[in-house]
Amino acid sequence: MTLITALLALGVLALLFGALLGYSAIRFKVESDPLVEQIDDILPQTQCGQCGYPGCRPYAEAIANGDDINKCPPGGEATIKKLAELMGVEAKPLNAAQEPAVKRVAFIREDECIGCTKCIQACPVDAILGASKLMHTVIAEECTGCDLCVEPCPVDCIDMIPIPVTPERWKWDLQAIPVKLVE
Amino acid sequence: MSFKIASSPHHHNQRSTAGLMKLVTLACIPGIALQAVFFGYGVLVQLVLAICTAWLAEAVMLWLRGKSILPRLTDHSALVTAVLLAISIPPYAPWWLVVIGTAFAIIFVKQLYGGLGNNLFNPAMAAYVLLLISFPVQMTQWLPPLPLQAVTLSPLDAVCAVFTQYSCSGFSITQLQQGIDGSTLATPLDTLRTDLAQGLTLTESYSKPVYQSIAGAGWLWVNLAYLAGGLFLVQQKIISWRIPTAVIVSLFLLSALGWLAAADANPSPLFHLFSGATMLAAFFIATDPVSASTTDKGRLYYGALIGALVFVIRTFGGYPDAFAFAVLLANMCVPLIDYYTRPRTYGHKAKGSTK
Amino acid sequence: MPSLFQQIQAGALWDFHGGVHPPVRKTQTSSKPIANLPLPDRLYLPVRQHIGVAGQLSITTGERVLKGQALTFADNSMVVPVHAPTSGTIIAITEHTSPHPSALPETVIVLEPDGADEWRPRQPLNIVSCDNQTILERIQDNGIAGMGGAGFPTHLKAGMSQPVDYLIINAVECEPYISADDALMQEAPTTIVKGIDILCKLLNPKAVLIGIEDDKPIAIAALKAACSQREHYYVREVPVKYPSGGEKQLIQLLTNKEVPAGRRPADIGIVMQNVGTAFAVAQAVLDDHPLISRIVTVTGETLVHPQNVHALIGTPVAALLDFCGFQAEQRQKVIMGGPMMGFTLPDLSVPVVKTTNCILAPTATELPDAGPELDCIRCSSCADACPATLLPQQLLWYSKAKDHDKLQEYNLADCIECGACAYVCPSEIPLVQYYRIAKADIREQQREALKAEQAKARFEARNARLEAEKQARLARNQQLAAAREQAQQQSGATNAVADALTRIKTKQAEHAAEKTREQILAEREQKKQQARDYQAQKAASAKQDEPTQGALSADDSSATKNAAVAAAIARAKAKKEQAALTADTATTNASDTEQPGNSEAIDPRQAAVAAAIARAKAKKEQAALTTDTATTNASDTEQPGNNEAIDPRQAAVAAAIARAKARKATAKLEGEE
Ligand code: SF4
Ligand code: SF4
Ligand code: SF4
Ligand code: SF4
């Protein structure tokens, strides 16, 4: 008899909680972007293709379909962490192993440019300005540092230069600010 | 020439963690002295054992974890843990008890959680609970206070007793536990519990010799000594006044309620405050910064919670003294308390400051 | 219940949470008269000494300037110009160590004083008769920026359109050691009050509250005496506590109001100015005396004569220290600002700027370094000390974990970096440092997020554009095809052609399918090479034609250009191939016969390695081949007297490459350092 009461009580409780859960799931439903959108928002939008996909969005789609989350070198650690959180998986170290140490932008040595427009075609974010047979230049503000324009240039006049540190961008170093000898 | 680069502030006050810990240990000394006077020199032996074990365990663990040993060993946090544990256990408990307890406190409760500052639980109290559960007999073998002891022990006797469970003159601990009148004496709290369980009323129980004065012979003085040490710490701003006050007030109020409701079944509030480890716990154990709450309001809640738990466990629970359990339970609530008692940041709205 | 205003009138003071009491150590300087510094040899004037943007230079190197002459001019409201502190010659406009914790170089104007100290003509204003706009312009043109710390342009604060209830004059000077404001108040209380009068005219506040820490009795007495004629000026003595001179803290102390997070004091009807600024305003408006000097406390136990000095803006710190008898220790720390919020200087050529209130050179025992950082014991001393009522220990935890969301939840942004928490921390944790890094990280992340958004938008726009172009092309092709078909049908041609076309297409498709990626690349490379050969040949023939065809100038220039292009290609490839060669040889030797030989020497080895069939290697080899042909072609063409035409250009390129190389080398050196 006690057994039956216990079972009954448990059953009723289970039902109750189940109903409660179900109700709250409907009642407090969070409207959210489709997964791909969310992933795409996390990715750095460099469009560099280093992940093996032709851009950030395709990679986002691939992640949504179960690809690894650690293929984006420009995003680095932070992106992986966020992706791991979103996807509910373990954060892994970057698989490409070579994280870009410093942020860089492309720079065209302008007197050497022959105006072939190849770099314009390569640039995913239209950060290069120029016309056929005329000098080209990079709008540094818009350049994502993806490297894609370097290879196509037939005269190798594109350099990737590190973004200079200014007092605004400068960060305190935790341990020692390098001490330099004066005089 | 080269100039030194550093980040502001370039000035620090001279109080260091090591200094804090040393002061806490210092403030324990009057209490320890009285404990030695009333309950025998065993406590000193336990102290030596505990401190040695703690240092050894700490050093080994730091070495294993690949941390620098010396700066962390000399922060004296292991010392405090050892002292607190050594003075909480019965003075003539076998030597291995305190060694196991201290090693457990340092290795498992502290270092395996990530060392100083990362432990969720108060190491001394976690070890105490472990010992109490695993070795209940040894953990309750308190001797009667000095005036009631049938046999008095010399310091040498104390060493023998701790290591062999027999004094040099051949008395066993059980014999030592007997009072002048030949009956076995436990702590006042213990006696009270047993007596109440046997259906005696408090007044009957109080007639026993173990209760001289308000809270039992010896215990009152020991508690007063810890109170003094604690007040010194508060005055030095080493511990916040909030936690001890909250503990004492909540314990006092609850026990007063119980006492008013049924004076015969519940001991008086003063008895609660000055027996057992009340003052030691309120000023030295509950205030362990690492495992206590860190916000001002949180500290009040935390202290009050401990006081309430102590009363409940002492009154309704199966163990005579309750501080270890109460502190551990409160430790568990700390993250929650801290989260909900965040102070209002300057320039933010009072409630729901986040968003 | 009296209103807030009545309470303030009655002299009420409030308190703020936390705060610390570091030893003040001000008496060594506050009781001495202010000394005058001899003219230094050089003045280094950073073009930007305030929050905002630098002005446009209005002088050139070599020009003689007069004392008080503007060296930059303001073209918008965020600019505060700088002025020549004395007469002399501009000897350079260059990069110099900045008075900033980073010590990164920034643009300075270097002035060599001539000792004449000759003023520019000055036109004092009569403030009674002129309107606010004129006064504000005068304030801006005379380069007044907040002298308390941040250097916010004064004309912006004083030209606020919002109604102002209280003007607070910050004379608290809560940082230990510093007594510059104290000295100023002792010396020139009447000028300060005149400055406050001007600010009052601009802002029209209900009351002026002057906050002074109560350990400056002489200054308090002096200011009280100077204010005695003004009804609504209240001198308030606040208890000594750091950081009561913080803007938000002083507001809370004097008015019991809090500035809402992320807002400015003006939003609650309060404007705060430093006493030094009030003094500078009076000088600027009444005497047309721009901000060219200030009082600096030079103190610390390594100095024989710690004291306050009148220093010209731009004076190197070394001059100040030497004047006060500096005896440096080993590993000396020299701090610009106070011990709580100042920053250390890497060298002593850093100039005094408008916001410099103190140079501190303590001995190692006076301000000992923080000991080794220990673990946080969660003692909450930091939380008790924090004037912003934050929980520094939690912030520390999340900073270490780089949990930026949590940091924002715990209001890291409200930390004023006062250092009170790090001052009290028994574990000597450099808490502020952690917060600075976390803040910089958060800022960078926000910047990056913004950039990612932009990049995405641009990427999508580009995709859309490409798609549209493709559609347009398709449509046009279809149209053309339709037209052709019509034409064919009309001309009676059968489908035989079309059949042939489809056959070719399928064949090509098959062919393409067979090809591996490598092949495609190789082919592409080949084509590229062909194209280049063709170009080079064309260039060569154009040149060879040249002598016979006579001197048609248009032809000539295009030929030159072609040759230059070919040479550029050759040079670039050669550079790739011959990394060891210096920039010079790589360019000038492009036409050397040595090169083919060299690449031949490399070839066998490359061939051996190429057994590993690395695609990259194959490509390189091809590039080498190209170089071969291209260089020979180029050298052929370049011989006949065309050298002169190309040379300047070549030189430019060589220079560019050399520059790039040098830059890289220096970068490397710096990296190594
Ligand atoms: S300019 Fe070059 S590096 Fe920059 S975004 Fe475009 S392709 Fe990438
Ligand atoms: S690819 Fe190189 S040469 Fe061609 S347009 Fe771009 S920068 Fe100029
Ligand atoms: S003062 Fe230092 S040790 Fe204490 S809680 Fe703050 S950070 Fe931790
Ligand atoms: S530095 Fe920031 S966290 Fe520390 S006391 Fe000051 S305001 Fe608070």
Short mmCIF file of N, CA and C in Angstrom, two decimals, chain B residues 125 189 193 223 243-244 246-252 254-255 266-269 271-283 285-286 301-330:
data_model
loop_
_atom_site.label_atom_id
_atom_site.label_comp_id
_atom_site.label_asym_id
_atom_site.label_seq_id
_atom_site.Cartn_x
_atom_site.Cartn_y
_atom_site.Cartn_z
N MET B 125 37.61 23.95 9.57
CA MET B 125 36.29 23.40 9.92
C MET B 125 35.96 22.16 9.09
N LEU B 189 28.12 21.17 27.02
CA LEU B 189 27.12 21.03 25.98
C LEU B 189 26.73 19.57 25.80
N ARG B 193 23.12 17.77 26.50
CA ARG B 193 22.40 17.00 25.50
C ARG B 193 22.00 15.64 26.05
N ASN B 223 36.14 31.35 26.65
CA ASN B 223 35.36 32.14 25.71
C ASN B 223 35.62 33.63 25.87
N ILE B 243 30.55 40.19 10.85
CA ILE B 243 30.28 38.76 10.99
C ILE B 243 30.13 38.35 12.45
N PRO B 244 31.09 38.65 13.34
CA PRO B 244 30.92 38.23 14.73
C PRO B 244 29.64 38.79 15.34
N ALA B 246 26.89 39.62 13.87
CA ALA B 246 25.71 38.93 13.37
C ALA B 246 25.59 37.55 13.98
N VAL B 247 26.71 36.86 14.12
CA VAL B 247 26.65 35.52 14.71
C VAL B 247 26.10 35.61 16.12
N ILE B 248 26.67 36.50 16.90
CA ILE B 248 26.31 36.57 18.31
C ILE B 248 24.86 37.02 18.47
N VAL B 249 24.50 38.03 17.71
CA VAL B 249 23.13 38.54 17.84
C VAL B 249 22.12 37.48 17.45
N SER B 250 22.38 36.82 16.34
CA SER B 250 21.36 35.86 15.91
C SER B 250 21.30 34.68 16.87
N LEU B 251 22.45 34.23 17.36
CA LEU B 251 22.43 33.13 18.32
C LEU B 251 21.74 33.56 19.60
N PHE B 252 22.03 34.77 20.02
CA PHE B 252 21.42 35.27 21.25
C PHE B 252 19.91 35.35 21.10
N LEU B 254 17.84 33.88 18.99
CA LEU B 254 17.14 32.61 18.84
C LEU B 254 17.13 31.84 20.15
N SER B 255 18.28 31.84 20.84
CA SER B 255 18.29 31.08 22.09
C SER B 255 17.41 31.76 23.14
N ASN B 266 15.47 24.48 27.28
CA ASN B 266 16.47 25.22 26.51
C ASN B 266 17.39 25.99 27.43
N PRO B 267 18.69 25.87 27.20
CA PRO B 267 19.62 26.62 28.03
C PRO B 267 19.52 28.11 27.75
N SER B 268 20.03 28.89 28.67
CA SER B 268 19.90 30.34 28.54
C SER B 268 20.78 30.87 27.41
N PRO B 269 20.44 32.04 26.91
CA PRO B 269 21.26 32.63 25.85
C PRO B 269 22.72 32.78 26.28
N PHE B 271 24.37 30.98 28.26
CA PHE B 271 25.00 29.67 28.20
C PHE B 271 25.45 29.40 26.76
N HIS B 272 24.56 29.70 25.82
CA HIS B 272 24.90 29.49 24.42
C HIS B 272 26.12 30.30 24.03
N LEU B 273 26.16 31.54 24.48
CA LEU B 273 27.23 32.43 24.04
C LEU B 273 28.58 32.08 24.64
N PHE B 274 28.55 31.53 25.85
CA PHE B 274 29.85 31.35 26.50
C PHE B 274 30.22 29.91 26.72
N SER B 275 29.58 29.00 26.03
CA SER B 275 30.04 27.63 26.15
C SER B 275 30.48 27.15 24.78
N GLY B 276 31.16 26.03 24.81
CA GLY B 276 31.62 25.50 23.54
C GLY B 276 32.54 26.48 22.86
N ALA B 277 32.47 26.49 21.55
CA ALA B 277 33.43 27.27 20.78
C ALA B 277 32.84 28.57 20.28
N THR B 278 31.79 29.07 20.95
CA THR B 278 31.05 30.19 20.38
C THR B 278 31.94 31.37 20.02
N MET B 279 32.70 31.87 20.97
CA MET B 279 33.47 33.09 20.69
C MET B 279 34.61 32.80 19.71
N LEU B 280 35.25 31.67 19.90
CA LEU B 280 36.31 31.30 18.96
C LEU B 280 35.75 31.30 17.54
N ALA B 281 34.61 30.66 17.40
CA ALA B 281 34.03 30.54 16.06
C ALA B 281 33.59 31.89 15.54
N ALA B 282 32.95 32.67 16.39
CA ALA B 282 32.39 33.94 15.90
C ALA B 282 33.49 34.88 15.45
N PHE B 283 34.60 34.91 16.17
CA PHE B 283 35.62 35.90 15.85
C PHE B 283 36.75 35.36 14.99
N ILE B 285 36.80 31.91 13.38
CA ILE B 285 36.53 30.91 12.35
C ILE B 285 35.58 31.45 11.28
N ALA B 286 34.48 32.03 11.74
CA ALA B 286 33.51 32.53 10.76
C ALA B 286 34.11 33.69 9.97
N TYR B 301 24.30 38.76 6.69
CA TYR B 301 23.49 37.57 6.44
C TYR B 301 24.27 36.31 6.78
N TYR B 302 25.51 36.31 6.38
CA TYR B 302 26.35 35.13 6.59
C TYR B 302 26.49 34.84 8.08
N GLY B 303 26.78 35.88 8.86
CA GLY B 303 26.92 35.70 10.30
C GLY B 303 25.63 35.23 10.92
N ALA B 304 24.54 35.86 10.50
CA ALA B 304 23.24 35.50 11.07
C ALA B 304 22.91 34.05 10.74
N LEU B 305 23.25 33.66 9.53
CA LEU B 305 22.98 32.29 9.12
C LEU B 305 23.75 31.31 10.01
N ILE B 306 24.99 31.63 10.28
CA ILE B 306 25.78 30.75 11.14
C ILE B 306 25.16 30.68 12.53
N GLY B 307 24.81 31.83 13.08
CA GLY B 307 24.20 31.85 14.41
C GLY B 307 22.97 30.97 14.45
N ALA B 308 22.13 31.14 13.44
CA ALA B 308 20.87 30.39 13.41
C ALA B 308 21.15 28.90 13.29
N LEU B 309 22.07 28.55 12.41
CA LEU B 309 22.37 27.13 12.22
C LEU B 309 22.92 26.52 13.50
N VAL B 310 23.76 27.28 14.19
CA VAL B 310 24.33 26.77 15.44
C VAL B 310 23.21 26.46 16.43
N PHE B 311 22.31 27.41 16.55
CA PHE B 311 21.22 27.19 17.50
C PHE B 311 20.41 25.96 17.11
N VAL B 312 20.09 25.88 15.84
CA VAL B 312 19.25 24.77 15.39
C VAL B 312 19.96 23.44 15.62
N ILE B 313 21.23 23.39 15.26
CA ILE B 313 21.93 22.11 15.40
C ILE B 313 22.14 21.77 16.87
N ARG B 314 22.47 22.78 17.67
CA ARG B 314 22.67 22.50 19.09
C ARG B 314 21.38 22.01 19.71
N THR B 315 20.26 22.59 19.28
CA THR B 315 18.99 22.26 19.93
C THR B 315 18.39 20.98 19.37
N PHE B 316 18.42 20.86 18.06
CA PHE B 316 17.70 19.73 17.47
C PHE B 316 18.61 18.68 16.86
N GLY B 317 19.87 19.01 16.64
CA GLY B 317 20.71 18.10 15.89
C GLY B 317 21.33 17.03 16.74
N GLY B 318 22.12 16.19 16.11
CA GLY B 318 22.69 15.05 16.80
C GLY B 318 24.09 15.30 17.34
N TYR B 319 24.62 16.48 17.08
CA TYR B 319 25.98 16.74 17.54
C TYR B 319 25.97 17.79 18.63
N PRO B 320 26.84 17.65 19.58
CA PRO B 320 26.83 18.58 20.70
C PRO B 320 27.15 20.01 20.28
N ASP B 321 28.30 20.21 19.62
CA ASP B 321 28.56 21.58 19.20
C ASP B 321 28.41 21.64 17.69
N ALA B 322 28.15 22.81 17.21
CA ALA B 322 27.61 22.88 15.87
C ALA B 322 28.36 23.81 14.96
N PHE B 323 29.42 24.45 15.48
CA PHE B 323 29.99 25.51 14.67
C PHE B 323 30.59 25.01 13.37
N ALA B 324 31.25 23.85 13.45
CA ALA B 324 31.87 23.36 12.23
C ALA B 324 30.83 23.18 11.14
N PHE B 325 29.73 22.54 11.49
CA PHE B 325 28.69 22.30 10.48
C PHE B 325 28.09 23.62 10.01
N ALA B 326 27.81 24.47 10.97
CA ALA B 326 27.17 25.73 10.61
C ALA B 326 28.06 26.53 9.66
N VAL B 327 29.35 26.58 9.96
CA VAL B 327 30.25 27.36 9.12
C VAL B 327 30.33 26.75 7.72
N LEU B 328 30.42 25.42 7.67
CA LEU B 328 30.50 24.80 6.35
C LEU B 328 29.24 25.06 5.54
N LEU B 329 28.10 24.92 6.18
CA LEU B 329 26.85 25.16 5.46
C LEU B 329 26.76 26.61 4.97
N ALA B 330 27.20 27.50 5.83
CA ALA B 330 27.16 28.91 5.43
C ALA B 330 28.16 29.17 4.30
#
